Short mmCIF file of C-alpha atoms and ligand atoms in Angstrom, two decimals:
data_model
loop_
_atom_site.label_atom_id
_atom_site.label_comp_id
_atom_site.label_asym_id
_atom_site.label_seq_id
_atom_site.Cartn_x
_atom_site.Cartn_y
_atom_site.Cartn_z
CA UNK A 1 -10.31 4.69 -0.10
CA UNK A 2 -11.65 1.98 2.15
CA UNK A 3 -9.56 0.44 4.89
CA UNK A 4 -6.08 -0.89 5.23
CA UNK A 5 -6.86 -4.31 3.75
CA UNK A 6 -7.91 -2.64 0.48
CA UNK A 7 -4.78 -0.46 0.49
CA UNK A 8 -2.63 -3.55 0.95
CA UNK A 9 -4.30 -5.14 -2.10
CA UNK A 10 -3.65 -1.97 -4.10
CA UNK A 11 0.07 -2.12 -3.25
CA UNK A 12 0.36 -5.78 -4.23
CA UNK A 13 -1.68 -5.44 -7.43
CA UNK A 14 0.16 -2.26 -8.48
CA UNK A 15 3.55 -3.95 -8.23
CA UNK A 16 2.33 -7.07 -10.01
CA UNK A 17 0.84 -4.99 -12.82
CA UNK A 18 4.03 -2.92 -13.05
CA UNK A 19 6.05 -6.13 -13.40
CA UNK A 20 3.72 -7.39 -16.14
CA UNK A 21 3.69 -4.09 -18.04
CA UNK A 22 7.43 -3.51 -17.84
CA UNK A 23 8.24 -7.15 -18.70
CA UNK A 24 6.09 -6.77 -21.82
CA UNK A 25 8.05 -3.62 -22.73
CA UNK A 26 11.51 -4.68 -21.55
CA UNK A 27 13.04 -4.64 -25.02
CA UNK A 28 11.64 -1.24 -25.90
CA UNK A 29 13.15 0.17 -22.68
CA UNK A 30 16.45 -1.48 -23.51
CA UNK A 31 16.45 0.05 -26.98
CA UNK A 32 15.74 3.52 -25.60
CA UNK A 33 18.62 3.13 -23.13
CA UNK A 34 20.91 1.86 -25.90
CA UNK A 35 20.37 5.10 -27.87
CA UNK A 36 22.53 7.04 -25.42
CA UNK A 37 23.22 4.73 -22.49
CA UNK A 38 24.24 1.11 -21.96
CA UNK A 39 21.00 -0.65 -22.94
CA UNK A 40 20.36 -2.28 -19.57
CA UNK A 41 17.37 -0.27 -18.40
CA UNK A 42 14.61 -2.73 -19.31
CA UNK A 43 16.46 -5.62 -17.72
CA UNK A 44 17.22 -3.57 -14.59
CA UNK A 45 13.55 -2.64 -14.15
CA UNK A 46 12.38 -6.23 -14.57
CA UNK A 47 15.00 -7.45 -12.05
CA UNK A 48 13.99 -4.78 -9.57
CA UNK A 49 10.27 -5.39 -9.88
CA UNK A 50 10.62 -9.18 -9.66
CA UNK A 51 12.56 -8.73 -6.42
CA UNK A 52 10.03 -6.21 -5.11
CA UNK A 53 7.09 -8.54 -5.76
CA UNK A 54 8.97 -11.50 -4.25
CA UNK A 55 9.92 -9.49 -1.14
CA UNK A 56 6.32 -8.70 -0.25
CA UNK A 57 4.89 -12.07 -1.23
CA UNK A 58 5.95 -13.55 2.08
CA UNK A 59 5.28 -10.40 4.17
CA UNK A 60 1.73 -10.95 5.30
CA UNK A 61 1.46 -8.97 8.51
CA UNK A 62 2.93 -5.68 7.27
CA UNK A 63 0.97 -2.45 6.76
CA UNK A 64 0.70 -1.08 3.19
CA UNK A 65 3.37 1.51 4.02
CA UNK A 66 5.72 -1.19 5.33
CA UNK A 67 5.12 -3.30 2.23
CA UNK A 68 6.20 -0.42 0.01
CA UNK A 69 9.33 0.14 2.11
CA UNK A 70 10.28 -3.54 1.80
CA UNK A 71 9.50 -3.53 -1.92
CA UNK A 72 11.57 -0.39 -2.51
CA UNK A 73 14.58 -1.77 -0.66
CA UNK A 74 14.41 -5.04 -2.59
CA UNK A 75 14.06 -3.10 -5.85
CA UNK A 76 17.18 -1.03 -5.12
CA UNK A 77 19.25 -4.11 -4.20
CA UNK A 78 18.25 -6.14 -7.23
CA UNK A 79 17.77 -3.43 -9.87
CA UNK A 80 21.20 -1.85 -9.56
CA UNK A 81 22.42 1.17 -11.53
CA UNK A 82 21.07 4.68 -11.32
CA UNK A 83 17.48 3.63 -11.85
CA UNK A 84 17.63 0.90 -9.18
CA UNK A 85 18.67 3.38 -6.50
CA UNK A 86 16.25 6.09 -7.64
CA UNK A 87 13.12 4.00 -8.25
CA UNK A 88 13.89 1.92 -5.14
CA UNK A 89 14.06 5.08 -3.02
CA UNK A 90 10.93 6.43 -4.65
CA UNK A 91 8.94 3.32 -3.71
CA UNK A 92 10.41 3.17 -0.20
CA UNK A 93 9.80 6.89 0.40
CA UNK A 94 6.19 6.50 -0.68
CA UNK A 95 5.84 3.75 1.92
CA UNK A 96 7.51 5.79 4.68
CA UNK A 97 5.34 8.80 3.95
CA UNK A 98 2.08 6.84 3.74
CA UNK A 99 2.87 5.00 6.97
CA UNK A 100 -0.12 3.42 8.67
CA UNK A 101 -2.61 5.66 6.81
CA UNK A 102 -5.20 7.03 6.39
CA UNK A 103 -4.90 6.52 2.63
CA UNK A 104 -6.86 9.03 0.55
CA UNK A 105 -6.14 11.36 -2.31
CA UNK A 106 -4.81 14.13 -0.03
CA UNK A 107 -2.40 11.90 1.92
CA UNK A 108 -1.22 10.16 -1.25
CA UNK A 109 -0.70 13.46 -3.11
CA UNK A 110 1.35 14.76 -0.18
CA UNK A 111 3.39 11.53 -0.05
CA UNK A 112 4.09 11.83 -3.77
CA UNK A 113 5.38 15.38 -3.23
CA UNK A 114 7.88 13.90 -0.76
CA UNK A 115 8.84 11.21 -3.28
CA UNK A 116 9.57 13.89 -5.89
CA UNK A 117 11.71 15.77 -3.37
CA UNK A 118 13.68 12.64 -2.44
CA UNK A 119 14.35 11.62 -6.04
CA UNK A 120 15.28 15.20 -7.01
CA UNK A 121 17.66 15.54 -4.07
CA UNK A 122 19.28 12.14 -4.65
CA UNK A 123 19.77 12.52 -8.40
CA UNK A 124 20.13 16.33 -8.52
CA UNK A 125 17.98 16.37 -11.67
CA UNK A 126 15.55 19.17 -12.49
CA UNK A 127 12.66 19.18 -14.94
CA UNK A 128 14.13 19.44 -18.44
CA UNK A 129 17.24 17.34 -17.66
CA UNK A 130 15.73 14.36 -19.52
CA UNK A 131 15.20 11.95 -16.63
CA UNK A 132 12.37 10.18 -14.81
CA UNK A 133 11.70 13.55 -13.12
CA UNK A 134 10.19 14.82 -16.38
CA UNK A 135 7.36 12.29 -15.96
CA UNK A 136 7.10 12.38 -12.15
CA UNK A 137 7.05 16.16 -11.58
CA UNK A 138 4.05 16.93 -13.85
CA UNK A 139 2.21 13.92 -12.42
CA UNK A 140 2.70 15.13 -8.85
CA UNK A 141 1.47 18.59 -9.81
CA UNK A 142 -1.57 17.20 -11.63
CA UNK A 143 -2.60 14.82 -8.83
CA UNK A 144 -2.30 17.72 -6.39
CA UNK A 145 -4.69 19.75 -8.54
CA UNK A 146 -7.13 16.84 -8.88
CA UNK A 147 -7.04 16.38 -5.12
CA UNK A 148 -7.73 20.06 -4.55
CA UNK A 149 -10.87 19.55 -6.64
CA UNK A 150 -11.92 16.82 -4.19
CA UNK A 151 -11.47 13.88 -6.55
CA UNK A 152 -11.30 10.41 -4.99
CA UNK A 153 -7.87 8.77 -5.16
CA UNK A 154 -8.53 6.42 -8.10
CA UNK A 155 -10.06 9.28 -10.13
CA UNK A 156 -7.34 11.76 -9.17
CA UNK A 157 -4.61 9.28 -10.13
CA UNK A 158 -6.22 8.50 -13.48
CA UNK A 159 -6.79 12.21 -14.18
CA UNK A 160 -3.10 12.95 -13.54
CA UNK A 161 -1.71 10.14 -15.71
CA UNK A 162 -1.78 12.06 -19.05
CA UNK A 163 0.50 14.70 -17.51
CA UNK A 164 3.14 12.01 -16.86
CA UNK A 165 2.71 10.62 -20.38
CA UNK A 166 3.10 14.08 -21.92
CA UNK A 167 6.17 14.70 -19.76
CA UNK A 168 7.81 11.46 -20.90
CA UNK A 169 7.02 12.21 -24.56
CA UNK A 170 8.55 15.67 -24.24
CA UNK A 171 11.90 14.14 -23.21
CA UNK A 172 12.44 13.08 -26.85
CA UNK A 173 13.34 16.66 -27.72
CA UNK A 174 15.62 17.14 -24.70
CA UNK A 175 19.37 16.60 -24.36
CA UNK A 176 20.30 14.59 -21.26
CA UNK A 177 21.97 16.56 -18.47
CA UNK A 178 22.01 13.82 -15.78
CA UNK A 179 22.92 10.16 -15.64
CA UNK A 180 24.94 8.04 -18.05
CA UNK A 181 23.37 9.48 -21.21
CA UNK A 182 24.52 13.02 -20.27
CA UNK A 183 28.03 11.97 -21.29
CA UNK A 184 26.93 11.53 -24.89
CA UNK A 185 25.38 14.94 -25.40
CA UNK A 186 23.15 15.18 -28.48
CA UNK A 187 22.98 11.44 -29.05
CA UNK A 188 19.91 11.18 -26.83
CA UNK A 189 18.00 13.69 -29.00
CA UNK A 190 14.99 12.16 -30.75
CA UNK A 191 14.61 9.32 -28.21
CA UNK A 192 12.48 9.38 -25.10
CA UNK A 193 14.34 8.99 -21.82
CA UNK A 194 13.93 5.33 -20.76
CA UNK A 195 13.51 6.15 -17.07
CA UNK A 196 10.68 8.57 -17.81
CA UNK A 197 8.93 5.87 -19.84
CA UNK A 198 9.35 3.40 -16.96
CA UNK A 199 7.94 5.99 -14.57
CA UNK A 200 4.82 6.22 -16.75
CA UNK A 201 4.47 2.41 -16.70
CA UNK A 202 4.70 2.35 -12.88
CA UNK A 203 2.17 5.14 -12.54
CA UNK A 204 -0.15 3.49 -15.08
CA UNK A 205 0.07 0.15 -13.26
CA UNK A 206 -0.93 1.84 -10.00
CA UNK A 207 -3.75 3.66 -11.76
CA UNK A 208 -5.12 0.40 -13.17
CA UNK A 209 -4.88 -1.28 -9.76
CA UNK A 210 -6.65 1.63 -8.04
CA UNK A 211 -9.41 1.69 -10.65
CA UNK A 212 -9.89 -2.07 -10.40
CA UNK A 213 -10.02 -2.16 -6.61
CA UNK A 214 -11.42 1.25 -5.63
CA UNK A 215 -12.61 2.96 -8.80
CA UNK A 216 -16.03 4.40 -9.38
CA UNK A 217 -16.05 3.37 -13.07
P1 ADP B 301 22.22 3.26 -15.63
O1 ADP B 301 22.22 4.66 -16.20
O2 ADP B 301 23.01 3.13 -14.37
O3 ADP B 301 22.56 2.23 -16.68
P2 ADP B 301 19.43 2.63 -16.06
O4 ADP B 301 19.79 2.47 -17.48
O5 ADP B 301 18.69 1.50 -15.45
O6 ADP B 301 20.70 2.97 -15.17
O7 ADP B 301 18.51 3.92 -15.87
C1 ADP B 301 18.67 5.07 -16.63
C2 ADP B 301 17.57 6.05 -16.25
O8 ADP B 301 17.76 6.51 -14.92
C3 ADP B 301 17.55 7.30 -17.10
O9 ADP B 301 16.75 7.09 -18.26
C4 ADP B 301 16.98 8.36 -16.17
O10 ADP B 301 15.56 8.45 -16.28
C5 ADP B 301 17.31 7.84 -14.81
N1 ADP B 301 18.37 8.64 -14.19
C6 ADP B 301 19.70 8.50 -14.34
N2 ADP B 301 20.35 9.42 -13.60
C7 ADP B 301 19.39 10.16 -12.98
C8 ADP B 301 19.43 11.28 -12.07
N3 ADP B 301 20.57 11.81 -11.65
N4 ADP B 301 18.23 11.76 -11.64
C9 ADP B 301 17.07 11.23 -12.04
N5 ADP B 301 16.99 10.18 -12.89
C10 ADP B 301 18.12 9.66 -13.36
MG1 MG B 302 21.45 1.94 -18.44
#
């Protein structure tokens, strides 16, 4: 990817697109959470993303990494609940790991590995527990493979996206073992995990921003 100014635009556009996409799907996310949780997931994501976008609107002199840290902290404060803490930490960890750059597919893939580790450690969820990890883990693996094949960041990200989508879809046939919905056992069967669907939206928003600003297509 080109320089820091471009990376800063990618961060801002990704978060704006995530807010737009998740706002448009807020009710669907709420319904998925109502199947075995408390129904607040869509609203929590919109609150978190609004706060994240607002937090970096005024922050003009920060590096892309610093912007993500500020956005993640604002997300965690405003979003609340399990997803607020976990998505907030994910965004902030990405920022810490990316730091001042350079930003390319290898550094981003490595930073995403660290994000997966942080979220897994915080929430103690493994693949198959029906959480956001079921979308994030296959994405991280797939972007690592795309990077190993020397794909540019925008291409690598877009190539990895179907793995996240497939992971989120597969949660429909899982029984929740972490988070609020784990208390209700089989009731979550047949419904996708809302956090895994939100993870796909965030990853898709970033993919669209990368393609728009740095893509070869
Ligand atoms: P809450 O459960 O506090 O109401 P939300 O409804 O906003 O929070 O978010 C629920 C989502 O958070 C779940 O769909 C799941 O993806 C994710 N989640 C909950 N607990 C964990 C955990 N321990 N590890 C990973 N993800 C989790
Ligand atoms: Mg909830």
